[in-house]
Coordinates of C-alpha atoms in Angstrom, one line a residue:
M15 CA 4.6 -54.9 43.1
A16 CA 2.3 -57.4 41.8
S17 CA -0.6 -54.5 40.7
A18 CA 2.2 -52.4 39.5
W19 CA 3.8 -54.8 37.2
T20 CA 0.1 -55.9 36.1
Q21 CA -0.4 -51.7 35.3
L22 CA 3.0 -51.9 33.7
I23 CA 2.1 -54.6 31.2
S24 CA -1.4 -53.3 30.6
I25 CA 0.5 -49.8 29.3
M26 CA 3.2 -51.7 27.5
S27 CA 0.3 -53.7 25.7
L28 CA -1.9 -50.6 24.9
I29 CA 1.3 -48.6 23.3
L30 CA 1.8 -51.6 21.1
S31 CA -1.3 -52.0 20.1
L32 CA -1.4 -48.1 19.2
R33 CA 1.6 -48.8 17.0
W34 CA -0.4 -51.4 14.6
L35 CA -4.5 -50.7 15.2
P36 CA -5.6 -48.8 12.4
V37 CA -8.0 -45.5 13.5
S38 CA -11.7 -46.3 13.9
G39 CA -12.6 -42.9 13.0
D40 CA -12.8 -39.5 14.1
S41 CA -14.8 -38.4 17.8
S42 CA -17.9 -36.1 17.3
N43 CA -17.2 -32.4 18.0
A44 CA -17.6 -31.3 21.5
L45 CA -20.6 -29.3 22.0
L46 CA -19.6 -25.8 23.0
L47 CA -22.1 -23.3 24.1
Q48 CA -21.6 -19.5 25.0
S49 CA -23.6 -17.8 27.6
H50 CA -25.4 -14.7 26.9
R51 CA -24.0 -11.4 26.6
E52 CA -25.3 -8.1 28.0
G53 CA -27.7 -6.2 25.1
S54 CA -30.3 -3.7 27.0
R55 CA -31.3 -6.8 29.8
P56 CA -31.6 -6.4 33.7
A57 CA -28.1 -7.3 35.0
M58 CA -29.6 -9.4 38.2
I59 CA -29.3 -12.7 35.8
L60 CA -28.5 -16.0 36.8
P61 CA -27.3 -17.4 33.1
L62 CA -28.2 -21.3 32.9
H63 CA -26.6 -23.2 29.8
R64 CA -25.7 -26.6 29.1
S65 CA -23.2 -28.3 31.1
A66 CA -20.3 -30.5 30.4
P67 CA -20.9 -34.3 31.8
D68 CA -20.0 -34.6 35.3
S69 CA -18.0 -37.3 37.3
S70 CA -18.7 -39.7 39.6
I71 CA -15.1 -39.7 41.0
S72 CA -13.9 -36.7 43.3
D73 CA -10.6 -35.1 41.9
F74 CA -9.0 -34.2 45.1
N75 CA -6.1 -35.6 47.0
P76 CA -7.4 -37.3 50.1
R77 CA -4.2 -36.8 51.7
R78 CA -4.1 -33.3 51.7
Q79 CA -6.8 -31.2 54.0
L80 CA -6.5 -27.3 54.4
Q81 CA -4.9 -26.0 57.0
R82 CA -7.0 -24.6 60.0
S83 CA -6.5 -22.3 62.7
Q84 CA -5.6 -23.9 66.5
S85 CA -8.8 -21.8 67.6
Q86 CA -10.8 -23.5 64.3
R87 CA -12.7 -26.4 65.7
H88 CA -15.3 -26.8 63.0
P89 CA -14.8 -29.2 60.2
N90 CA -15.2 -28.2 56.7
A91 CA -16.6 -29.5 53.5
R92 CA -13.8 -29.4 50.7
M93 CA -16.0 -30.4 47.5
G94 CA -14.7 -29.9 43.6
L95 CA -16.1 -27.6 41.3
H96 CA -16.9 -28.7 37.8
D97 CA -17.5 -27.1 34.1
D98 CA -16.6 -23.9 32.4
L99 CA -18.1 -20.3 33.3
L100 CA -17.5 -18.8 29.5
R101 CA -18.4 -22.4 28.3
N102 CA -21.3 -23.2 30.1
G103 CA -22.4 -20.1 32.0
Y104 CA -21.8 -21.9 35.6
Y105 CA -19.8 -23.7 37.7
T106 CA -21.7 -26.9 39.4
T107 CA -21.1 -28.8 42.2
R108 CA -22.1 -32.5 43.5
L109 CA -24.7 -32.8 46.3
W110 CA -26.1 -36.3 47.4
I111 CA -29.6 -36.1 48.8
G112 CA -31.2 -39.1 50.7
T113 CA -30.7 -42.7 52.3
P114 CA -29.5 -44.3 50.3
P115 CA -28.2 -40.9 48.4
Q116 CA -29.1 -39.7 45.3
R117 CA -26.5 -37.6 43.4
F118 CA -27.0 -34.2 41.9
A119 CA -25.3 -31.9 40.2
L120 CA -25.9 -28.1 41.4
I121 CA -25.0 -24.9 40.3
V122 CA -23.1 -22.8 42.6
D123 CA -24.9 -19.2 43.0
T124 CA -23.9 -16.9 46.1
G125 CA -27.2 -15.1 44.9
S126 CA -29.7 -17.7 45.8
T127 CA -31.2 -18.9 49.2
V128 CA -32.5 -21.9 48.2
T129 CA -31.0 -25.3 47.1
Y130 CA -33.5 -27.2 45.2
V131 CA -33.6 -30.0 42.8
P132 CA -36.4 -31.6 40.5
C133 CA -38.8 -33.9 42.4
S134 CA -40.1 -37.1 41.0
T135 CA -43.6 -35.7 40.9
C136 CA -42.7 -32.5 38.6
Q137 CA -45.2 -32.1 36.3
H138 CA -42.9 -29.6 34.0
C139 CA -39.5 -30.3 34.7
G140 CA -36.9 -30.5 31.7
R141 CA -34.4 -33.3 30.9
H142 CA -31.3 -33.1 33.2
Q143 CA -28.1 -34.7 34.1
D144 CA -29.4 -37.2 36.5
P145 CA -32.5 -38.5 37.8
K146 CA -35.1 -36.8 39.9
F147 CA -35.3 -37.0 43.3
R148 CA -37.3 -39.9 44.4
P149 CA -38.6 -39.2 48.0
Q150 CA -40.0 -42.2 48.2
D151 CA -37.0 -44.1 47.9
S152 CA -35.5 -42.6 50.9
E153 CA -35.6 -43.8 54.3
T154 CA -34.7 -40.4 55.9
Y155 CA -37.0 -38.0 53.7
Q156 CA -39.4 -35.6 55.5
P157 CA -41.9 -33.0 54.1
V158 CA -41.9 -29.9 55.9
K159 CA -45.4 -29.4 57.2
C160 CA -47.5 -26.5 56.8
T161 CA -47.4 -23.8 59.3
W162 CA -48.1 -20.2 59.8
Q163 CA -44.4 -19.3 58.8
C164 CA -44.1 -20.8 55.4
N165 CA -46.6 -20.5 52.1
C166 CA -48.4 -23.8 52.0
D167 CA -49.5 -26.0 49.1
N168 CA -53.4 -26.5 48.1
D169 CA -54.1 -29.0 50.5
R170 CA -52.4 -27.0 53.0
K171 CA -50.0 -29.9 54.6
Q172 CA -46.8 -28.9 53.2
C173 CA -44.6 -25.7 52.6
M174 CA -43.8 -24.3 49.2
Y175 CA -41.0 -22.3 47.8
E176 CA -41.0 -20.0 44.7
R177 CA -38.2 -18.2 42.8
R178 CA -37.9 -15.9 39.7
Y179 CA -35.1 -14.8 38.1
A180 CA -34.6 -11.7 35.7
E181 CA -34.2 -13.8 32.4
M182 CA -37.8 -14.6 33.2
S183 CA -37.3 -18.4 34.5
T184 CA -39.0 -19.6 37.7
S185 CA -38.8 -22.6 40.0
S186 CA -41.6 -23.8 42.4
G187 CA -42.2 -26.7 44.7
V188 CA -42.4 -27.7 48.2
L189 CA -40.3 -28.3 50.9
G190 CA -38.7 -31.4 52.3
E191 CA -35.8 -32.6 55.2
D192 CA -33.6 -35.3 54.1
V193 CA -29.7 -36.1 55.2
I194 CA -27.6 -34.2 52.4
S195 CA -23.7 -35.2 51.8
F196 CA -20.8 -33.4 50.4
G197 CA -18.6 -36.1 49.3
N198 CA -15.9 -38.2 50.1
Q199 CA -13.1 -35.5 50.4
S200 CA -15.4 -33.7 53.0
E201 CA -14.8 -33.6 56.8
L202 CA -18.1 -32.6 57.1
S203 CA -20.0 -35.6 58.0
P204 CA -23.5 -35.8 56.4
Q205 CA -26.0 -33.3 57.9
R206 CA -30.2 -33.1 57.7
A207 CA -31.4 -29.7 55.9
V208 CA -34.4 -28.4 54.1
F209 CA -34.3 -28.0 50.3
G210 CA -36.7 -27.5 47.5
C211 CA -38.2 -30.4 45.7
E212 CA -39.6 -28.9 42.0
N213 CA -42.7 -29.6 41.0
D214 CA -42.4 -27.1 37.8
E215 CA -39.6 -24.9 36.5
T216 CA -39.4 -22.6 33.2
G217 CA -37.1 -20.8 30.9
D218 CA -32.9 -21.4 31.2
L219 CA -33.9 -23.7 34.4
Y220 CA -36.0 -25.9 32.5
S221 CA -33.4 -26.3 29.5
Q222 CA -30.4 -26.3 31.6
R223 CA -28.2 -29.8 31.8
A224 CA -27.5 -28.9 35.7
D225 CA -30.1 -30.7 37.8
G226 CA -30.9 -27.5 40.2
I227 CA -28.9 -24.6 42.3
M228 CA -27.1 -24.6 45.5
G229 CA -28.2 -21.5 47.3
L230 CA -25.4 -19.9 49.2
G231 CA -26.5 -16.3 49.8
R232 CA -27.9 -15.4 53.0
G233 CA -31.3 -16.4 54.1
D234 CA -33.0 -19.3 56.3
L235 CA -33.2 -21.7 53.3
S236 CA -29.8 -21.1 52.9
I237 CA -27.4 -24.5 52.8
M238 CA -24.8 -22.1 54.4
D239 CA -27.1 -20.5 57.1
Q240 CA -28.7 -24.1 58.1
L241 CA -25.0 -25.6 58.7
V242 CA -24.1 -22.6 60.3
E243 CA -27.4 -22.7 62.4
K244 CA -26.0 -26.2 63.5
K245 CA -22.7 -25.3 64.6
V246 CA -21.7 -27.6 62.3
I247 CA -19.1 -25.4 60.3
S248 CA -18.0 -21.9 61.0
D249 CA -19.7 -19.3 59.2
S250 CA -17.8 -18.9 56.1
F251 CA -17.0 -20.5 52.6
S252 CA -14.8 -20.0 49.9
L253 CA -15.0 -20.4 46.0
C254 CA -12.0 -20.6 43.8
Y255 CA -12.8 -20.6 39.9
G256 CA -10.6 -22.2 36.7
G257 CA -8.8 -20.1 34.6
M258 CA -9.7 -19.2 30.6
G259 CA -10.2 -22.6 29.0
V260 CA -9.5 -24.6 31.8
G261 CA -12.6 -24.7 33.8
G262 CA -13.6 -26.2 37.3
G263 CA -12.3 -25.5 40.4
A264 CA -12.8 -26.0 44.2
M265 CA -14.9 -24.7 47.0
V266 CA -14.9 -25.1 50.8
L267 CA -18.3 -25.0 52.9
G268 CA -16.6 -23.7 56.3
G269 CA -13.4 -21.5 57.7
I270 CA -9.9 -22.1 56.3
S271 CA -6.9 -20.2 57.3
P272 CA -6.3 -17.2 54.8
P273 CA -3.0 -17.1 52.7
A274 CA -0.9 -14.1 54.0
D275 CA -1.4 -12.3 51.0
M276 CA -4.9 -12.6 50.9
V277 CA -6.4 -8.8 50.1
F278 CA -9.7 -8.1 52.3
T279 CA -12.6 -5.5 52.0
H280 CA -15.7 -5.2 54.3
S281 CA -18.8 -6.5 53.0
D282 CA -22.1 -5.1 54.9
P283 CA -24.6 -7.8 55.2
A284 CA -27.2 -5.1 56.5
R285 CA -26.7 -3.0 52.8
S286 CA -28.5 -5.8 50.5
P287 CA -29.2 -9.4 51.1
Y288 CA -26.2 -10.2 48.0
Y289 CA -22.6 -10.3 49.1
N290 CA -21.3 -6.6 48.2
I291 CA -17.6 -5.5 48.9
N292 CA -16.6 -1.8 49.2
L293 CA -15.3 -0.9 45.9
K294 CA -14.1 2.7 45.5
E295 CA -11.9 3.1 42.6
I296 CA -11.1 1.3 39.1
H297 CA -7.4 1.9 38.0
V298 CA -6.5 0.8 34.5
A299 CA -2.4 0.3 33.5
G300 CA -2.1 2.3 37.0
K301 CA -4.2 4.9 36.1
R302 CA -7.0 6.0 38.1
L303 CA -10.7 6.1 35.8
H304 CA -12.1 10.0 36.8
L305 CA -15.0 8.7 38.6
N306 CA -17.0 9.7 41.6
P307 CA -16.3 6.8 44.1
K308 CA -20.2 6.9 44.8
V309 CA -20.9 5.5 41.4
F310 CA -19.8 1.8 42.7
D311 CA -22.3 2.3 46.1
G312 CA -25.7 2.6 43.9
K313 CA -28.7 0.4 45.1
H314 CA -27.3 -2.5 46.0
G315 CA -23.6 -1.6 45.9
T316 CA -21.1 -3.3 44.1
V317 CA -22.4 -7.4 44.2
L318 CA -20.4 -10.5 43.5
D319 CA -22.2 -13.1 42.0
S320 CA -21.1 -16.6 41.4
G321 CA -24.5 -17.2 39.2
T322 CA -23.5 -14.3 36.7
T323 CA -21.0 -14.5 33.8
Y324 CA -20.0 -11.4 33.1
A325 CA -19.4 -7.8 34.6
Y326 CA -21.8 -5.1 34.4
L327 CA -20.7 -1.9 35.4
P328 CA -23.1 1.8 35.6
E329 CA -22.6 3.3 32.3
S330 CA -20.7 6.4 33.6
A331 CA -18.2 3.9 34.8
F332 CA -18.3 1.1 32.0
L333 CA -17.5 4.2 29.2
A334 CA -14.7 5.3 31.2
F335 CA -13.1 1.8 31.6
K336 CA -13.9 1.3 27.9
R337 CA -12.3 4.1 26.8
A338 CA -9.2 3.3 29.3
I339 CA -8.7 -0.1 28.0
M340 CA -9.2 0.8 24.2
K341 CA -6.6 3.6 24.9
E342 CA -4.0 0.8 26.3
T343 CA -4.6 -1.5 23.2
H344 CA -2.0 -0.6 21.0
S345 CA -0.7 -4.1 19.8
V346 CA -4.2 -5.4 18.8
K347 CA -6.8 -4.7 16.2
Q348 CA -10.5 -4.2 16.8
I349 CA -12.8 -6.5 15.2
S350 CA -16.4 -7.1 15.0
G351 CA -17.7 -9.8 17.7
P352 CA -18.8 -13.3 17.2
D353 CA -22.5 -12.4 17.2
P354 CA -24.1 -9.8 15.5
H355 CA -26.9 -9.2 17.9
Y356 CA -24.3 -8.1 20.4
K357 CA -21.9 -4.8 20.1
D358 CA -18.7 -6.7 21.6
I359 CA -15.8 -4.7 21.9
C360 CA -13.5 -7.3 20.5
F361 CA -9.5 -7.4 19.5
S362 CA -7.4 -9.5 17.3
G363 CA -3.5 -10.1 17.3
A364 CA -3.1 -11.0 20.6
G365 CA -2.1 -15.0 20.3
I366 CA -3.6 -18.4 21.7
D367 CA -1.5 -18.2 24.6
V368 CA -3.7 -16.8 27.9
S369 CA 0.0 -16.4 29.9
Q370 CA 0.8 -13.8 27.3
L371 CA -2.2 -11.8 27.2
S372 CA -0.5 -9.0 29.6
R373 CA 1.6 -7.8 26.8
S374 CA -1.4 -6.8 24.5
F375 CA -3.9 -5.9 27.1
P376 CA -3.2 -3.9 30.3
V377 CA -3.4 -4.5 34.2
V378 CA -6.8 -3.5 35.9
D379 CA -6.9 -2.8 39.8
M380 CA -9.7 -2.6 41.9
V381 CA -9.2 -0.6 44.8
F382 CA -10.9 -0.9 48.1
G383 CA -12.5 1.5 51.2
N384 CA -9.7 0.1 53.3
G385 CA -7.0 1.6 50.7
H386 CA -6.1 -2.3 49.6
K387 CA -5.5 -3.1 46.0
F388 CA -6.5 -6.0 44.3
S389 CA -5.2 -6.6 40.7
L390 CA -7.0 -8.2 37.7
S391 CA -5.1 -10.1 34.9
P392 CA -6.8 -9.9 31.2
E393 CA -8.5 -13.3 31.8
N394 CA -10.2 -11.4 34.4
Y395 CA -12.2 -8.9 32.1
L396 CA -11.8 -10.9 28.6
F397 CA -13.1 -14.0 27.1
R398 CA -12.2 -15.7 23.9
H399 CA -13.7 -14.7 20.7
S400 CA -15.5 -17.7 19.3
K401 CA -15.2 -17.5 15.4
V402 CA -11.8 -15.9 15.5
R403 CA -8.1 -17.7 16.6
G404 CA -6.3 -15.5 19.1
A405 CA -8.6 -13.0 19.1
Y406 CA -10.7 -11.6 22.6
C407 CA -13.9 -9.4 23.9
L408 CA -14.3 -7.7 26.7
G409 CA -16.2 -9.3 29.0
V410 CA -17.4 -5.9 31.1
F411 CA -20.9 -4.4 29.8
S412 CA -22.8 -1.4 30.8
N413 CA -25.7 -2.3 33.3
G414 CA -28.0 0.4 31.6
N415 CA -30.2 2.1 34.0
D416 CA -29.8 -0.2 36.9
P417 CA -26.9 1.6 39.4
T418 CA -25.5 -1.9 41.1
T419 CA -22.0 -2.8 39.8
L420 CA -22.5 -6.3 39.4
L421 CA -19.3 -8.5 39.5
G422 CA -19.9 -11.8 37.7
G423 CA -17.4 -15.0 38.1
I424 CA -15.0 -13.8 34.9
V425 CA -13.8 -11.1 37.6
V426 CA -12.2 -13.9 39.7
R427 CA -11.3 -16.6 37.4
N428 CA -8.2 -18.4 38.9
T429 CA -8.7 -16.5 42.0
L430 CA -9.8 -17.9 46.2
V431 CA -12.7 -15.7 47.3
M432 CA -13.2 -15.9 51.0
Y433 CA -16.6 -15.1 52.0
D434 CA -15.9 -14.6 55.6
R435 CA -19.7 -14.1 56.8
E436 CA -18.8 -14.1 60.7
H437 CA -16.3 -11.1 60.2
T438 CA -18.3 -9.2 57.5
K439 CA -15.5 -9.3 55.2
I440 CA -14.5 -10.9 51.6
G441 CA -11.1 -11.5 50.9
F442 CA -9.5 -12.4 47.4
W443 CA -5.8 -14.4 46.9
K444 CA -4.9 -14.8 42.8
T445 CA -3.9 -18.6 42.4
N446 CA -4.3 -21.3 39.9
C447 CA -7.4 -23.0 40.8
S448 CA -6.6 -26.4 39.4
E449 CA -3.4 -26.6 42.1
L450 CA -5.3 -25.1 45.4
W451 CA -4.7 -27.5 47.6
E452 CA -1.0 -27.5 46.6
R453 CA -0.4 -23.8 47.1
L454 CA -2.2 -23.5 50.4
H455 CA -0.6 -25.0 53.0
V456 CA -1.7 -28.3 54.4
S457 CA -1.2 -30.2 57.7
D458 CA -2.3 -33.0 59.5
A459 CA -2.0 -35.3 56.4
P460 CA -2.4 -39.3 56.9
P461 CA -0.4 -41.5 56.1
P462 CA 0.0 -41.7 52.4
L463 CA -2.6 -43.9 50.5
P464 CA -1.5 -47.1 48.3
P465 CA -1.3 -45.7 44.5
K466 CA -4.7 -47.8 43.5
S467 CA -6.3 -45.4 45.4
E468 CA -9.2 -43.5 43.7
G469 CA -8.7 -40.1 45.5
T470 CA -5.2 -39.5 44.4
N471 CA -4.8 -36.5 42.4
L472 CA -2.4 -37.4 39.2
T473 CA -2.7 -34.4 37.7
K474 CA 0.9 -33.1 38.9
A475 CA 2.3 -36.2 37.2
F476 CA 1.2 -34.8 33.6
E477 CA 4.7 -34.4 32.7
P478 CA 6.9 -36.6 30.3
S479 CA 10.2 -37.0 31.7
V480 CA 12.4 -35.6 28.7
A481 CA 11.5 -32.5 26.7
P482 CA 11.3 -33.4 23.1
S483 CA 13.6 -32.7 20.3
P484 CA 13.7 -33.3 16.6
S485 CA 16.5 -35.9 16.9
Q486 CA 14.3 -37.8 19.4
Y487 CA 12.3 -38.6 16.5
N488 CA 15.0 -38.9 13.8
L489 CA 14.2 -35.7 12.2
Q490 CA 16.4 -33.1 10.8
Q491 CA 17.1 -29.9 12.3
G492 CA 14.7 -27.5 10.7
E493 CA 11.4 -28.2 9.2
L494 CA 9.6 -30.9 11.1
Q495 CA 8.2 -33.8 9.7
I496 CA 5.7 -35.1 12.1
A497 CA 2.7 -37.5 10.5
Q498 CA 1.2 -38.2 13.8
I499 CA 1.4 -37.8 17.7
I500 CA 0.3 -40.4 19.8
I501 CA -0.9 -40.2 23.6
V502 CA -1.9 -42.3 26.2
I503 CA -3.9 -40.8 29.3
S504 CA -4.8 -42.9 32.2
F505 CA -8.1 -41.7 34.6
N506 CA -9.4 -43.1 37.9
I507 CA -12.9 -43.0 36.3
S508 CA -14.0 -46.4 35.5
Y509 CA -14.6 -47.5 31.4
M510 CA -18.3 -48.0 31.5
D511 CA -18.4 -44.3 33.6
M512 CA -15.9 -42.7 31.0
K513 CA -17.5 -44.1 27.9
P514 CA -20.6 -42.1 27.3
Y515 CA -18.0 -39.2 27.5
I516 CA -15.5 -39.9 24.9
P517 CA -16.6 -37.8 22.1
E518 CA -16.5 -34.9 24.5
L519 CA -13.1 -35.5 25.6
A520 CA -11.9 -36.1 22.0
G521 CA -13.2 -32.4 21.9
L522 CA -11.6 -31.2 24.9
I523 CA -7.7 -32.9 23.8
A524 CA -8.7 -31.2 20.3
Q525 CA -9.0 -27.7 22.4
Q526 CA -5.9 -28.2 24.4
L527 CA -3.6 -29.0 21.5
D528 CA -5.3 -26.3 19.3
V529 CA -6.4 -28.7 16.3
N530 CA -9.8 -29.4 15.2
T531 CA -11.7 -32.4 16.6
S532 CA -11.7 -34.3 13.3
Q533 CA -8.1 -34.8 14.0
V534 CA -8.3 -36.4 17.4
H535 CA -9.2 -40.0 16.6
L536 CA -9.8 -42.8 19.7
M537 CA -7.7 -46.1 19.2
N538 CA -7.8 -47.9 22.1
F539 CA -9.8 -47.6 25.5
S540 CA -9.4 -50.4 28.0
S541 CA -9.9 -50.8 31.9
L542 CA -7.2 -50.5 34.0
G543 CA -7.7 -51.6 37.7
N544 CA -10.8 -49.3 39.1
G545 CA -9.8 -46.7 36.2
S546 CA -9.6 -46.8 32.5
L547 CA -6.5 -46.4 30.1
S548 CA -7.5 -44.2 26.9
G549 CA -4.9 -44.3 23.7
W550 CA -5.5 -41.1 21.0
V551 CA -3.6 -40.5 17.8
I552 CA -3.5 -36.6 16.7
T553 CA -3.6 -36.7 13.1
P554 CA -2.5 -34.0 10.3
R555 CA -5.5 -32.2 8.7
P556 CA -7.2 -33.8 5.7
Y557 CA -5.3 -34.2 2.5
A558 CA -2.0 -33.3 4.8
D559 CA 0.7 -35.6 5.3
V560 CA 2.2 -33.9 8.1
F561 CA 1.7 -31.4 10.4
S562 CA 2.8 -27.6 9.8
N563 CA 6.0 -27.0 11.5
A564 CA 4.1 -24.2 13.6
T565 CA 1.5 -27.0 14.7
A566 CA 4.0 -29.6 15.4
M567 CA 5.9 -27.3 17.6
S568 CA 3.3 -26.1 19.4
M569 CA 1.6 -29.4 20.4
I570 CA 5.2 -30.9 21.3
A571 CA 5.4 -27.6 23.4
R572 CA 2.3 -28.2 25.3
L573 CA 2.7 -31.8 25.9
S574 CA 6.4 -31.4 27.3
E575 CA 5.5 -28.8 29.3
H576 CA 2.7 -30.3 31.2
H577 CA 0.3 -27.4 29.5
M578 CA -2.3 -30.0 28.7
Q579 CA -5.2 -30.0 31.1
L580 CA -8.6 -31.3 31.3
P581 CA -11.5 -30.2 33.4
D582 CA -12.2 -31.7 36.7
T583 CA -15.4 -33.1 35.2
F584 CA -12.7 -36.2 34.4
G585 CA -11.7 -36.6 37.6
S586 CA -7.7 -37.1 38.5
Y587 CA -5.8 -38.2 35.3
K588 CA -2.3 -39.0 34.1
L589 CA -0.5 -38.3 30.9
L590 CA 1.4 -41.7 30.8
T591 CA 3.4 -41.3 27.4
W592 CA 3.2 -39.5 24.4
K593 CA 4.9 -40.1 20.9
A594 CA 5.2 -37.9 17.6
E595 CA 6.0 -39.9 15.0
P596 CA 7.4 -38.8 11.4
P597 CA 6.3 -40.0 8.0
L598 CA 7.1 -43.7 7.5
K599 CA 9.6 -44.5 4.6
R600 CA 8.1 -46.1 1.8
T601 CA 8.9 -47.7 -1.2
W602 CA 8.0 -47.0 -4.5
W603 CA 5.0 -49.2 -4.8
Q604 CA 3.9 -48.1 -1.3
Q605 CA 3.8 -44.8 -2.6
Y606 CA 2.4 -45.2 -6.2
Y607 CA 0.3 -48.4 -5.7
L608 CA -3.0 -46.6 -6.0
V609 CA -1.9 -45.1 -9.3
V610 CA -0.5 -48.2 -10.9
A611 CA -3.8 -49.7 -9.4
L612 CA -6.1 -46.9 -11.3
A613 CA -4.1 -47.1 -14.5
V614 CA -4.5 -50.7 -14.9
L615 CA -8.3 -50.3 -13.8
L616 CA -8.4 -47.6 -16.6
T617 CA -6.7 -49.5 -19.3
L618 CA -9.2 -52.8 -18.1
L619 CA -12.1 -50.5 -19.0
L620 CA -11.0 -49.0 -22.3
G621 CA -9.8 -52.7 -23.1
I622 CA -13.5 -53.7 -22.5
S623 CA -15.1 -50.8 -24.1
A624 CA -13.2 -51.1 -27.3
L625 CA -14.0 -55.0 -27.4
G626 CA -17.8 -54.3 -27.0
M627 CA -17.8 -51.7 -29.6
F628 CA -16.1 -54.3 -32.1
L629 CA -18.5 -56.9 -31.2
I630 CA -21.5 -54.4 -31.8
W631 CA -19.9 -53.5 -35.2
K632 CA -19.2 -57.2 -36.4
N633 CA -23.1 -57.8 -35.8
R634 CA -24.4 -55.1 -37.8
Q635 CA -22.2 -55.8 -40.6
Q636 CA -23.6 -59.6 -40.3
I637 CA -27.1 -58.2 -40.6
E638 CA -26.7 -56.1 -43.5
H639 CA -24.9 -58.7 -45.7
S640 CA -27.1 -61.6 -44.8
Y641 CA -28.2 -64.2 -48.0
K642 CA -30.0 -67.2 -47.8
P643 CA -29.3 -70.5 -50.3
V644 CA -31.3 -70.9 -53.5
D645 CA -33.1 -74.0 -52.8
V646 CA -34.5 -72.8 -49.4
A647 CA -38.5 -72.4 -48.7
V648 CA -39.1 -68.6 -48.3
S649 CA -42.9 -67.8 -47.0
E650 CA -45.2 -66.9 -49.7
Q651 CA -45.6 -63.0 -50.0
E652 CA -49.0 -61.3 -50.8
L653 CA -49.4 -60.1 -54.2
Q654 CA -50.1 -56.2 -54.2
P655 CA -52.8 -54.6 -56.5
L656 CA -51.6 -53.0 -59.4

């Protein structure tokens, strides 16, 4: 009870302070980078770009755990996904290595078979999100000694690894073994595993913000194969990527009970080392593309790769898909892409609401060899135009001369993908990945934790109690007059951990409310128990006194209907309150005091100027009419010759 009163008093104090504190200045723009798009490069690509800062706090509710079948005895590792596929080029998760544990942000990649992090001995490693791994600081680290089964270093003492990617980036180093932990939401206890300790990296691997790679592919060094070999998890894992503009998501190492309506297709491990599916047909708006089914069966077949951003089809399939999409887009206008170096196919006029894209773009169906069909919404084949508001571009490209069909993360946004390796099948289930744990059945939940728990998921409470109306703000019906909107958000991350990422948070709030970053101002940021409390004010554009009617109604709707969502990077959060304020009624003096002050100042300047000119004129007159008395002595003047 005392802690509840303390929190209430803190919130009320902050709200009162927001009323009177002046704006301290606007935050800097959040960095938004696009991932590369297909030009003429090979398609087996691991796109690596700058990542957003991470959160050290898990964003899942510890009171919930995934329902498992009665026969399932293995635990699973429940982990969060961070970042945004299209903004950052990848998803990352958090792993802790060593004793005591050292934390790393690793790109989740189903196309890689090695998990590696930068080593403290690395001579050519970039500047990444976390400090390099220090083997000497871990009590449980052991090098993997050189044998005939591995490539050895020059001293033939330790095994080595080397990986090359199609975009010409490389990673190489030594192999070590240590204890790997999966976070405080994992049922799986820390396990010893072999991983790579990088001594050299090039290309995008060098410049990326993420620390390294978490390899989930098939292979002896894969983290999945090692855990399955130890019999600590079942031979399955699942990924769920967040939707357009939301990012984040969830992953599970180990088995879960699949939802009843999950769509499965066969995956043949003997066909290729990658996770492939048995794709036979593609339908656009219910109409089958006239293609030979074997077009999706070339080389590696149809491959799912979480490390690839977009989708790449064989040339003939891509041309048929592009024609079908353009034929069905009647209400939008084709425009140029954001980058003149790429021939992107883009459309404007669809609006900014992702949930309404199906009104302008058709549904796409993937039909598998077993006859099952999985439907893709427009967010599964489109990405936002970075320069035109309400415009979108096709996220499906030609694979050139490569006959492989490569489906990157864009295809499975807001989709739970189950990689059931034990039964050689892959399942798809359309869902909201930001609410995955609530949408899946849960059981065996322990007693509820107290509210102060750091792991409590507060996202569902992101909702004010009453929907807004003009009367709430003493406004007349019709044109809204709103001068500023104040919001108060609490986080389960401490103030010190949040402080470095305040500029990015301002950019995310601006993006969610569809305003410029310069309009979002931090007013107050303080500690609240183990978490933090922040107050923000959103102001109109420069030289405007109020928001436009459309902008005001859009922001009010997003706040009242709890559509504003932040990435999982910032852990659990809760919108405590928000307030839209009309312009203050000002007196004549408050409205025109600047004009009066300027007029007075101008009058003074003119008066001083006139006085100065008068004094100068008077001084000159005295010089011209100066005289001397008769009896005054004058200096003798030199006589000039005649």
